[in-house]
Structures are given as structure tokens and as C-alpha cells.
Amino acid sequence: MICLGIEGTAHSIGVGIIQERKGTCQVLSNKIKTYQPEKGGIHPREAANHHAAKIAGLIHESVRVTTIDFSDIDLISFSQGPGLGPCLRTAATAARALALTIEKPLIGVNHCVAHLEIGRGTVRECTDPVLLYVSGANTQVIAFAEKKYRVFGETLDIGIGNCLDKFGRALGLEFPCGPKIEQLAAKGSQYLPLPYSIKGMDIAFSGLLTASENYVKKGKNLEDVCFSMQETTFAMLTEVTERAMAHTEKQEVLLGGGVASNKRLREMVQTMALNRGAKFFVPTRDLCIDNGAMIAWLGLLMYQSGCRMSIDNSLINQRFRTDMVEVTWRD
Ligand code: ATP
Ligand code: FE2
């Protein structure tokens, strides 16, 4: 079975085509275009205009680079939520139009669950992980328990990626700032104390963001501030992930989201996993960031397990919670 998935929750519009082979996911193509605001943060309407301008070309390109034809596609899926309304609507409209044109079924999927399932589908030995999902807008620890994907911990304010991007923007760094902060942090050595904010299983970053900005205003070495930010935020993320693993008794940890590219974060989570005798997995970067292939794969899993969606019932849901999903494809 072959599925084409359209992702459009925030900055990126993506189209991916996947094929199922003996229960594993084979990615045939995965094309992404990202909206870059000229200055400041993301404006949902402008991001949606960007997606609307790019989507038709992306769909054609994603088919063209494979050996398949539109007639070989069995299913269309799209990111139903959570995300920014105008972006979600643009992706959903494109998916509906395509499904009607090629006369194939349509299915909407949860973006956060897709980040976890693409790991299970493409990374060998990854079967039942705790996912640390770290992107711009999202920071969640997710695992399968009692027939649902449940959020064991999450940010109470901003996502880790947004925290890094906001800090970088105040310094005049170009978006996305995470990679530049990683480079600066690698040269830092002196740890400057920052708020370590964990409440129960949830975390908060805004106090730490303000404190980091204040260090810069006071003339502290920028490399040391970046180093301290990474050490503190990543320690918080690793702690909550470890507690979720202990609670669920799971033996695997999976990283997802754009911040999963960060080498220091990988190192800290991997060390924690090895100390517990657990396995550590990270999908390739193009499958960690927001992408169409993960949407296609989850759509296929849902369809094959009996889920169906009519066009009338394919409305987007900006606040689509991870634990609202009926998990029909796992025992
Ligand atoms: P979502 O809609 O799921 O929140 P997103 O639109 O933020 O996703 P992603 O591509 O998953 O998109 O993540 C982008 C984020 O990842 C940005 O905040 C960026 O700064 C951050 N990032 C990318 N590379 C690194 C890195 N090496 N270190 C730290 N952060 C990084
Ligand atoms: Fe995402």
C-alpha cells in the first residue's frame, strides 16, 4: 500500500510518499519547504500563504522523484492538528482536493503521534519507545500506555525550540537559532546558574529565557550563556524523560522534532538510556523535523487498522491532543 501525506502545522509544508513493506515504512520521497519570516516570529496567515503557494509544486515534485505515478497512490493523509489554524487549513484543503481528484480515501492524523510512529516504522529495533518530542512549538514526553498515546510530561509555557529561537532573535541571530546556539555552546565552559524549573512531570522555560537574556545584558560571555542554557534545559528534558521511562518500565527512548538534531541533547539522553540499560534511537534528520512522510505513515497505519474518514468529517483541530487519538493499530 502507498500513501501520500501532507504536513502543514506550522513553518513547514511537507509532502511525503511512503510504502508499507512487511510492517516497515519505506520512504519513497519526502519534500519540505519552510517559511522564513523576514523578521520576528511566525505570522500564521503569512505562513499559510507560503504553504498555499508551494503545495501544488511540492505534490508534483514528490511524485516525480519516485518511480510511481499518481494512479499508484492508495491513500491521502494530512496533519489534522495540533497547529496553527491557517496552516492546518491550507494543508487539509490540498489533501481533500487531491483525494477527490485521484478518487482515493482521505485520512487526517495527529501530528505528535506521527513523530512517534515514524520512529517505530523506520528505525530498526524501535518498537515501544518513550518519545522525547522537542521542536519549536512542542515539548512533550509521550508513550503508549493503556491503549493510548499519553503525554507524561510537557512544557507549561513555550517549546524548547521557541525558547532557543527567542533567545537567539534577541541577539540578532538568524532563524532557526538552535543550531547557532549549539555552535556557541560548544565553545562555552563556565556554567552560569539558571532556573531549573520542573513541576511534577512538566517543565517551564520562560524564567530561564529571561535569566539568560539578563546574563547577556550584563555582559556575560555569550558562549558561556549558550552553554548554560543547553546544559540546564537539556537536563530538565532528560530528567522528565527518565522518570517517564521508570514509570512506564519502557526500555527504549526515541528523539523527535527539530531540536533532536542537537548533539549535546543526544549525548545526555543517550547517557541516561545506557545507564538504565535501555536503547536510544534517533530517526534521520528529515524524519525528525516536521515532514510529510511521518503523516503518510500514520495515515497508512490508521487506514490499515480500519479507520475511515469522510470529507465532511475531515475538519482540522488546532488543539488535537495526543491522548484524543483512538489507537486502533496497536495492541
Ligand atoms: P512543530 O510545529 O512540531 O513545533 P517546528 O515548526 O518548530 O515544529 P521543527 O523543524 O521540528 O519545526 O523544529 C524547529 C526547531 O528546531 C527550531 O526551533 C530550531 O531552532 C530547532 N533546532 C534545529 N536544529 C537545532 C539544533 N542543532 N539544536 C537546537 N535546536 C535546533
Ligand atoms: Fe512537529
Tab-separated table of C-alpha atoms and ligand atoms in Angstrom:
chain	number	residue	atom	x	y	z
A	1	MET	CA	0.000	0.000	0.000
A	2	ILE	CA	1.242	3.518	-0.874
A	3	CYS	CA	0.212	6.700	0.958
A	4	LEU	CA	0.933	10.366	0.221
A	5	GLY	CA	0.956	12.549	3.342
A	6	ILE	CA	0.736	16.331	3.628
A	7	GLU	CA	2.170	18.072	6.699
A	8	GLY	CA	1.330	21.698	7.448
A	9	THR	CA	1.091	22.501	11.140
A	10	ALA	CA	3.461	25.491	11.367
A	11	HIS	CA	6.533	26.831	9.494
A	12	SER	CA	6.899	23.914	7.112
A	13	ILE	CA	4.810	22.442	4.346
A	14	GLY	CA	5.835	18.909	3.505
A	15	VAL	CA	4.763	16.145	1.165
A	16	GLY	CA	5.950	12.588	1.687
A	17	ILE	CA	5.185	9.316	-0.041
A	18	ILE	CA	5.660	6.031	1.769
A	19	GLN	CA	5.138	2.390	1.025
A	20	GLU	CA	4.457	-0.318	3.550
A	21	ARG	CA	6.667	-3.414	3.257
A	22	LYS	CA	6.110	-6.236	5.765
A	23	GLY	CA	5.125	-3.812	8.515
A	24	THR	CA	8.002	-1.385	7.991
A	25	CYS	CA	7.926	2.007	6.379
A	26	GLN	CA	9.820	2.655	3.175
A	27	VAL	CA	10.131	6.354	2.379
A	28	LEU	CA	9.825	6.916	-1.384
A	29	SER	CA	10.053	10.709	-1.183
A	30	ASN	CA	9.919	13.435	1.445
A	31	LYS	CA	9.937	17.067	0.282
A	32	ILE	CA	9.799	20.030	2.653
A	33	LYS	CA	9.661	23.791	2.173
A	34	THR	CA	9.984	26.111	5.149
A	35	TYR	CA	8.557	29.605	5.548
A	36	GLN	CA	11.193	32.075	6.771
A	37	PRO	CA	9.721	35.215	8.338
A	38	GLU	CA	11.662	38.287	7.183
A	39	LYS	CA	11.894	39.435	10.748
A	40	GLY	CA	10.308	38.480	14.053
A	41	GLY	CA	8.317	35.321	14.759
A	42	ILE	CA	5.955	33.307	12.626
A	43	HIS	CA	2.800	35.008	11.338
A	44	PRO	CA	0.217	32.222	10.820
A	45	ARG	CA	-1.508	33.880	7.841
A	46	GLU	CA	1.777	34.546	6.045
A	47	ALA	CA	2.994	31.003	6.706
A	48	ALA	CA	-0.304	29.691	5.287
A	49	ASN	CA	0.102	31.878	2.173
A	50	HIS	CA	3.588	30.432	1.734
A	51	HIS	CA	2.211	26.889	2.047
A	52	ALA	CA	-0.607	27.624	-0.428
A	53	ALA	CA	1.904	28.921	-2.966
A	54	LYS	CA	4.207	25.889	-2.619
A	55	ILE	CA	1.889	22.920	-2.115
A	56	ALA	CA	0.921	22.094	-5.721
A	57	GLY	CA	4.554	22.147	-6.861
A	58	LEU	CA	5.624	20.023	-3.882
A	59	ILE	CA	2.980	17.374	-4.590
A	60	HIS	CA	4.111	17.065	-8.212
A	61	GLU	CA	7.779	17.044	-7.253
A	62	SER	CA	7.312	14.384	-4.592
A	63	VAL	CA	5.668	12.063	-7.137
A	64	ARG	CA	8.135	12.923	-9.912
A	65	VAL	CA	11.223	11.882	-7.902
A	66	THR	CA	9.793	8.395	-7.336
A	67	THR	CA	9.149	5.608	-9.809
A	68	ILE	CA	5.416	5.663	-9.033
A	69	ASP	CA	2.580	7.519	-10.688
A	70	PHE	CA	-0.451	9.278	-9.138
A	71	SER	CA	-2.539	6.216	-10.027
A	72	ASP	CA	-0.330	4.056	-7.740
A	73	ILE	CA	-1.263	6.084	-4.641
A	74	ASP	CA	-3.840	4.280	-2.473
A	75	LEU	CA	-4.441	6.852	0.260
A	76	ILE	CA	-4.011	10.558	1.089
A	77	SER	CA	-3.341	11.709	4.648
A	78	PHE	CA	-2.839	15.117	6.239
A	79	SER	CA	-1.896	16.708	9.558
A	80	GLN	CA	-5.248	17.373	11.235
A	81	GLY	CA	-3.699	19.055	14.286
A	82	PRO	CA	-2.417	20.378	16.616
A	83	GLY	CA	-1.044	23.506	14.974
A	84	LEU	CA	-1.784	26.943	13.579
A	85	GLY	CA	-5.301	27.198	12.104
A	86	PRO	CA	-4.476	28.859	8.767
A	87	CYS	CA	-1.569	26.448	8.111
A	88	LEU	CA	-3.613	23.367	9.016
A	89	ARG	CA	-6.488	24.541	6.807
A	90	THR	CA	-4.195	25.010	3.811
A	91	ALA	CA	-2.714	21.508	4.121
A	92	ALA	CA	-6.143	19.939	4.715
A	93	THR	CA	-7.672	21.714	1.716
A	94	ALA	CA	-4.862	20.486	-0.528
A	95	ALA	CA	-5.281	16.936	0.801
A	96	ARG	CA	-9.052	16.974	0.229
A	97	ALA	CA	-8.635	18.331	-3.304
A	98	LEU	CA	-6.026	15.689	-4.143
A	99	ALA	CA	-8.103	12.836	-2.667
A	100	LEU	CA	-11.137	13.941	-4.682
A	101	THR	CA	-9.092	14.350	-7.867
A	102	ILE	CA	-7.419	10.950	-7.781
A	103	GLU	CA	-10.529	9.374	-6.177
A	104	LYS	CA	-8.698	7.875	-3.214
A	105	PRO	CA	-9.607	7.817	0.501
A	106	LEU	CA	-8.555	10.601	2.865
A	107	ILE	CA	-7.460	10.421	6.476
A	108	GLY	CA	-6.446	13.129	8.983
A	109	VAL	CA	-3.800	12.296	11.596
A	110	ASN	CA	-2.378	13.663	14.834
A	111	HIS	CA	0.967	15.391	14.242
A	112	CYS	CA	2.552	14.429	17.594
A	113	VAL	CA	1.645	10.748	17.269
A	114	ALA	CA	3.120	10.820	13.739
A	115	HIS	CA	6.503	11.885	15.203
A	116	LEU	CA	6.469	8.743	17.349
A	117	GLU	CA	5.168	6.322	14.727
A	118	ILE	CA	7.754	7.293	12.099
A	119	GLY	CA	10.436	6.218	14.597
A	120	ARG	CA	8.745	2.862	15.130
A	121	GLY	CA	8.274	2.471	11.384
A	122	THR	CA	11.763	3.353	10.182
A	123	VAL	CA	14.262	2.736	12.997
A	124	ARG	CA	15.217	-0.906	13.395
A	125	GLU	CA	14.547	-2.366	16.863
A	126	CYS	CA	12.459	0.646	17.895
A	127	THR	CA	9.171	-0.930	18.966
A	128	ASP	CA	7.778	0.624	22.139
A	129	PRO	CA	9.668	3.817	22.950
A	130	VAL	CA	9.197	6.778	25.221
A	131	LEU	CA	9.348	9.697	22.762
A	132	LEU	CA	11.038	12.943	23.745
A	133	TYR	CA	9.464	15.259	21.186
A	134	VAL	CA	11.347	18.544	21.053
A	135	SER	CA	10.518	21.079	18.347
A	136	GLY	CA	9.785	24.781	18.055
A	137	ALA	CA	6.270	24.833	19.427
A	138	ASN	CA	6.149	21.414	21.080
A	139	THR	CA	7.934	19.840	24.003
A	140	GLN	CA	6.345	16.609	25.168
A	141	VAL	CA	7.259	13.225	26.580
A	142	ILE	CA	4.898	10.687	25.010
A	143	ALA	CA	4.491	6.935	25.448
A	144	PHE	CA	1.917	4.234	24.761
A	145	ALA	CA	0.044	3.142	27.862
A	146	GLU	CA	-3.414	1.635	28.376
A	147	LYS	CA	-4.333	1.674	24.683
A	148	LYS	CA	-3.480	5.320	24.077
A	149	TYR	CA	-0.536	7.587	23.464
A	150	ARG	CA	-0.260	9.585	26.651
A	151	VAL	CA	1.629	12.743	27.477
A	152	PHE	CA	3.731	12.042	30.559
A	153	GLY	CA	5.243	15.488	30.735
A	154	GLU	CA	5.243	18.673	28.696
A	155	THR	CA	6.153	22.317	28.687
A	156	LEU	CA	3.898	24.605	30.672
A	157	ASP	CA	4.831	27.652	28.600
A	158	ILE	CA	6.928	27.682	25.417
A	159	GLY	CA	8.559	24.868	23.448
A	160	ILE	CA	12.319	24.310	23.823
A	161	GLY	CA	12.910	25.337	20.174
A	162	ASN	CA	10.965	28.588	20.690
A	163	CYS	CA	12.985	29.258	23.830
A	164	LEU	CA	16.246	28.941	21.845
A	165	ASP	CA	14.847	30.908	18.882
A	166	LYS	CA	13.597	33.762	21.095
A	167	PHE	CA	16.924	33.998	22.850
A	168	GLY	CA	18.777	33.969	19.523
A	169	ARG	CA	16.457	36.549	17.996
A	170	ALA	CA	17.163	38.961	20.854
A	171	LEU	CA	20.860	38.613	19.911
A	172	GLY	CA	20.153	39.232	16.240
A	173	LEU	CA	20.844	35.639	15.142
A	174	GLU	CA	19.032	34.386	12.074
A	175	PHE	CA	16.147	31.895	12.427
A	176	PRO	CA	16.393	28.989	13.228
A	177	CYS	CA	18.693	29.869	16.126
A	178	GLY	CA	19.026	26.408	17.712
A	179	PRO	CA	21.948	25.296	15.508
A	180	LYS	CA	23.825	28.589	16.072
A	181	ILE	CA	23.321	28.377	19.829
A	182	GLU	CA	24.651	24.810	19.671
A	183	GLN	CA	27.841	26.054	17.976
A	184	LEU	CA	28.316	28.849	20.512
A	185	ALA	CA	27.588	26.482	23.422
A	186	ALA	CA	30.296	24.087	22.228
A	187	LYS	CA	32.847	26.826	22.922
A	188	GLY	CA	31.468	27.733	26.362
A	189	SER	CA	32.887	26.235	29.540
A	190	GLN	CA	31.762	28.188	32.591
A	191	TYR	CA	28.359	27.174	33.931
A	192	LEU	CA	26.172	30.129	34.950
A	193	PRO	CA	23.280	29.183	37.269
A	194	LEU	CA	19.817	29.272	35.630
A	195	PRO	CA	16.315	28.402	36.912
A	196	TYR	CA	15.780	24.631	36.773
A	197	SER	CA	12.017	24.507	36.520
A	198	ILE	CA	10.293	21.150	36.816
A	199	LYS	CA	6.784	20.970	38.291
A	200	GLY	CA	5.673	17.376	38.732
A	201	MET	CA	6.415	15.940	35.300
A	202	ASP	CA	6.073	19.268	33.483
A	203	ILE	CA	8.686	21.857	32.687
A	204	ALA	CA	8.845	25.598	32.056
A	205	PHE	CA	11.379	27.620	30.104
A	206	SER	CA	10.335	31.274	30.262
A	207	GLY	CA	12.086	32.089	33.569
A	208	LEU	CA	15.290	30.566	32.247
A	209	LEU	CA	14.913	32.516	28.993
A	210	THR	CA	14.637	35.829	30.861
A	211	ALA	CA	17.576	34.953	33.129
A	212	SER	CA	19.708	34.050	30.092
A	213	GLU	CA	18.829	37.333	28.375
A	214	ASN	CA	19.771	39.179	31.563
A	215	TYR	CA	23.174	37.497	31.625
A	216	VAL	CA	23.819	38.776	28.097
A	217	LYS	CA	22.669	42.303	29.050
A	218	LYS	CA	25.093	42.210	31.979
A	219	GLY	CA	27.938	41.406	29.572
A	220	LYS	CA	28.497	37.735	30.432
A	221	ASN	CA	30.346	35.707	27.839
A	222	LEU	CA	27.803	34.642	25.193
A	223	GLU	CA	29.342	31.211	24.709
A	224	ASP	CA	29.018	30.530	28.441
A	225	VAL	CA	25.376	31.681	28.440
A	226	CYS	CA	24.553	29.378	25.498
A	227	PHE	CA	26.426	26.516	27.183
A	228	SER	CA	24.497	27.067	30.431
A	229	MET	CA	21.162	27.281	28.625
A	230	GLN	CA	21.738	23.980	26.862
A	231	GLU	CA	23.027	22.225	29.985
A	232	THR	CA	20.032	23.356	32.061
A	233	THR	CA	17.194	22.871	29.566
A	234	PHE	CA	18.519	19.541	28.316
A	235	ALA	CA	18.996	18.267	31.884
A	236	MET	CA	15.342	19.135	32.594
A	237	LEU	CA	14.219	17.285	29.444
A	238	THR	CA	16.389	14.276	30.266
A	239	GLU	CA	15.089	14.115	33.841
A	240	VAL	CA	11.427	14.083	32.818
A	241	THR	CA	12.124	11.521	30.089
A	242	GLU	CA	13.905	9.257	32.555
A	243	ARG	CA	11.038	9.464	35.016
A	244	ALA	CA	8.555	8.556	32.258
A	245	MET	CA	10.733	5.546	31.391
A	246	ALA	CA	10.876	4.461	35.013
A	247	HIS	CA	7.115	4.877	35.433
A	248	THR	CA	6.168	3.007	32.256
A	249	GLU	CA	9.021	0.488	32.595
A	250	LYS	CA	9.922	1.026	28.951
A	251	GLN	CA	13.342	0.054	27.672
A	252	GLU	CA	13.598	2.403	24.679
A	253	VAL	CA	13.870	6.136	24.219
A	254	LEU	CA	13.277	7.895	20.900
A	255	LEU	CA	14.047	11.510	19.999
A	256	GLY	CA	11.883	13.521	17.599
A	257	GLY	CA	11.427	17.142	16.475
A	258	GLY	CA	13.938	19.657	15.115
A	259	VAL	CA	15.857	20.027	18.399
A	260	ALA	CA	16.697	16.296	18.216
A	261	SER	CA	19.498	17.358	15.823
A	262	ASN	CA	21.381	18.802	18.787
A	263	LYS	CA	24.447	16.686	19.617
A	264	ARG	CA	24.560	17.648	23.282
A	265	LEU	CA	20.906	16.729	23.807
A	266	ARG	CA	21.508	13.392	22.087
A	267	GLU	CA	24.524	12.748	24.274
A	268	MET	CA	22.650	13.480	27.506
A	269	VAL	CA	19.597	11.374	26.637
A	270	GLN	CA	21.779	8.551	25.326
A	271	THR	CA	23.872	8.519	28.510
A	272	MET	CA	20.702	8.346	30.604
A	273	ALA	CA	19.384	5.468	28.470
A	274	LEU	CA	22.636	3.497	28.640
A	275	ASN	CA	22.785	3.953	32.420
A	276	ARG	CA	19.329	2.376	32.627
A	277	GLY	CA	20.256	-0.447	30.238
A	278	ALA	CA	17.781	0.988	27.714
A	279	LYS	CA	18.110	1.581	23.974
A	280	PHE	CA	18.442	5.023	22.391
A	281	PHE	CA	17.110	5.902	18.932
A	282	VAL	CA	17.017	8.967	16.684
A	283	PRO	CA	15.493	8.880	13.176
A	284	THR	CA	17.347	10.667	10.358
A	285	ARG	CA	17.016	14.473	10.477
A	286	ASP	CA	14.484	14.707	7.627
A	287	LEU	CA	12.206	12.354	9.586
A	288	CYS	CA	12.739	14.206	12.909
A	289	ILE	CA	11.644	17.629	11.652
A	290	ASP	CA	8.068	18.240	10.520
A	291	ASN	CA	7.646	16.160	7.365
A	292	GLY	CA	5.053	14.585	5.105
A	293	ALA	CA	6.446	11.036	5.315
A	294	MET	CA	5.512	10.708	9.007
A	295	ILE	CA	1.984	11.914	8.225
A	296	ALA	CA	1.757	9.404	5.373
A	297	TRP	CA	2.962	6.535	7.576
A	298	LEU	CA	0.496	7.216	10.402
A	299	GLY	CA	-2.320	7.623	7.846
A	300	LEU	CA	-1.466	4.221	6.428
A	301	LEU	CA	-1.355	2.557	9.861
A	302	MET	CA	-4.743	4.030	10.732
A	303	TYR	CA	-6.293	3.084	7.407
A	304	GLN	CA	-4.991	-0.465	7.523
A	305	SER	CA	-6.424	-0.888	11.011
A	306	GLY	CA	-9.889	0.107	9.815
A	307	CYS	CA	-10.092	3.893	10.349
A	308	ARG	CA	-12.103	5.783	7.758
A	309	MET	CA	-12.811	9.496	7.365
A	310	SER	CA	-15.315	11.223	5.104
A	311	ILE	CA	-14.504	14.611	3.586
A	312	ASP	CA	-17.279	16.108	5.759
A	313	ASN	CA	-15.550	14.790	8.888
A	314	SER	CA	-12.080	15.938	7.919
A	315	LEU	CA	-12.137	19.249	9.806
A	316	ILE	CA	-8.869	20.375	11.329
A	317	ASN	CA	-8.405	20.562	15.109
A	318	GLN	CA	-5.934	23.199	16.316
A	319	ARG	CA	-5.964	21.665	19.809
A	320	PHE	CA	-5.808	17.995	18.816
A	321	ARG	CA	-4.418	16.360	21.946
A	322	THR	CA	-2.175	13.307	21.699
A	323	ASP	CA	-4.427	11.285	24.014
A	324	MET	CA	-7.559	12.048	21.962
A	325	VAL	CA	-6.379	9.589	19.302
A	326	GLU	CA	-8.048	6.180	19.248
A	327	VAL	CA	-5.070	3.855	18.768
A	328	THR	CA	-6.507	1.092	16.581
A	329	TRP	CA	-3.202	-0.135	15.126
A	330	ARG	CA	-1.507	-1.325	18.331
A	331	ASP	CA	-2.451	-3.900	20.972
B	1	ATP	P1	6.405	21.950	15.443
B	1	ATP	O1	5.329	22.575	14.632
B	1	ATP	O2	6.258	20.493	15.547
B	1	ATP	O3	6.612	22.607	16.759
B	1	ATP	P2	8.603	23.310	14.136
B	1	ATP	O4	7.892	24.040	13.081
B	1	ATP	O5	9.135	24.058	15.255
B	1	ATP	O6	7.759	22.071	14.619
B	1	ATP	P3	10.952	21.566	13.644
B	1	ATP	O7	11.659	21.531	12.348
B	1	ATP	O8	10.532	20.285	14.243
B	1	ATP	O9	9.783	22.575	13.364
B	1	ATP	O10	11.913	22.272	14.724
B	1	ATP	C1	12.491	23.523	14.514
B	1	ATP	C2	13.182	23.938	15.793
B	1	ATP	O11	14.347	23.129	15.987
B	1	ATP	C3	13.645	25.386	15.780
B	1	ATP	O12	13.220	25.954	16.990
B	1	ATP	C4	15.164	25.276	15.710
B	1	ATP	O13	15.842	26.342	16.352
B	1	ATP	C5	15.404	23.963	16.427
B	1	ATP	N1	16.680	23.335	16.078
B	1	ATP	C6	17.083	22.891	14.869
B	1	ATP	N2	18.344	22.409	14.931
B	1	ATP	C7	18.755	22.533	16.227
B	1	ATP	C8	19.949	22.218	16.938
B	1	ATP	N3	21.005	21.680	16.334
B	1	ATP	N4	19.977	22.499	18.253
B	1	ATP	C9	18.924	23.048	18.879
B	1	ATP	N5	17.776	23.365	18.264
B	1	ATP	C10	17.680	23.120	16.956
B	2	FE2	FE	6.458	18.616	14.865
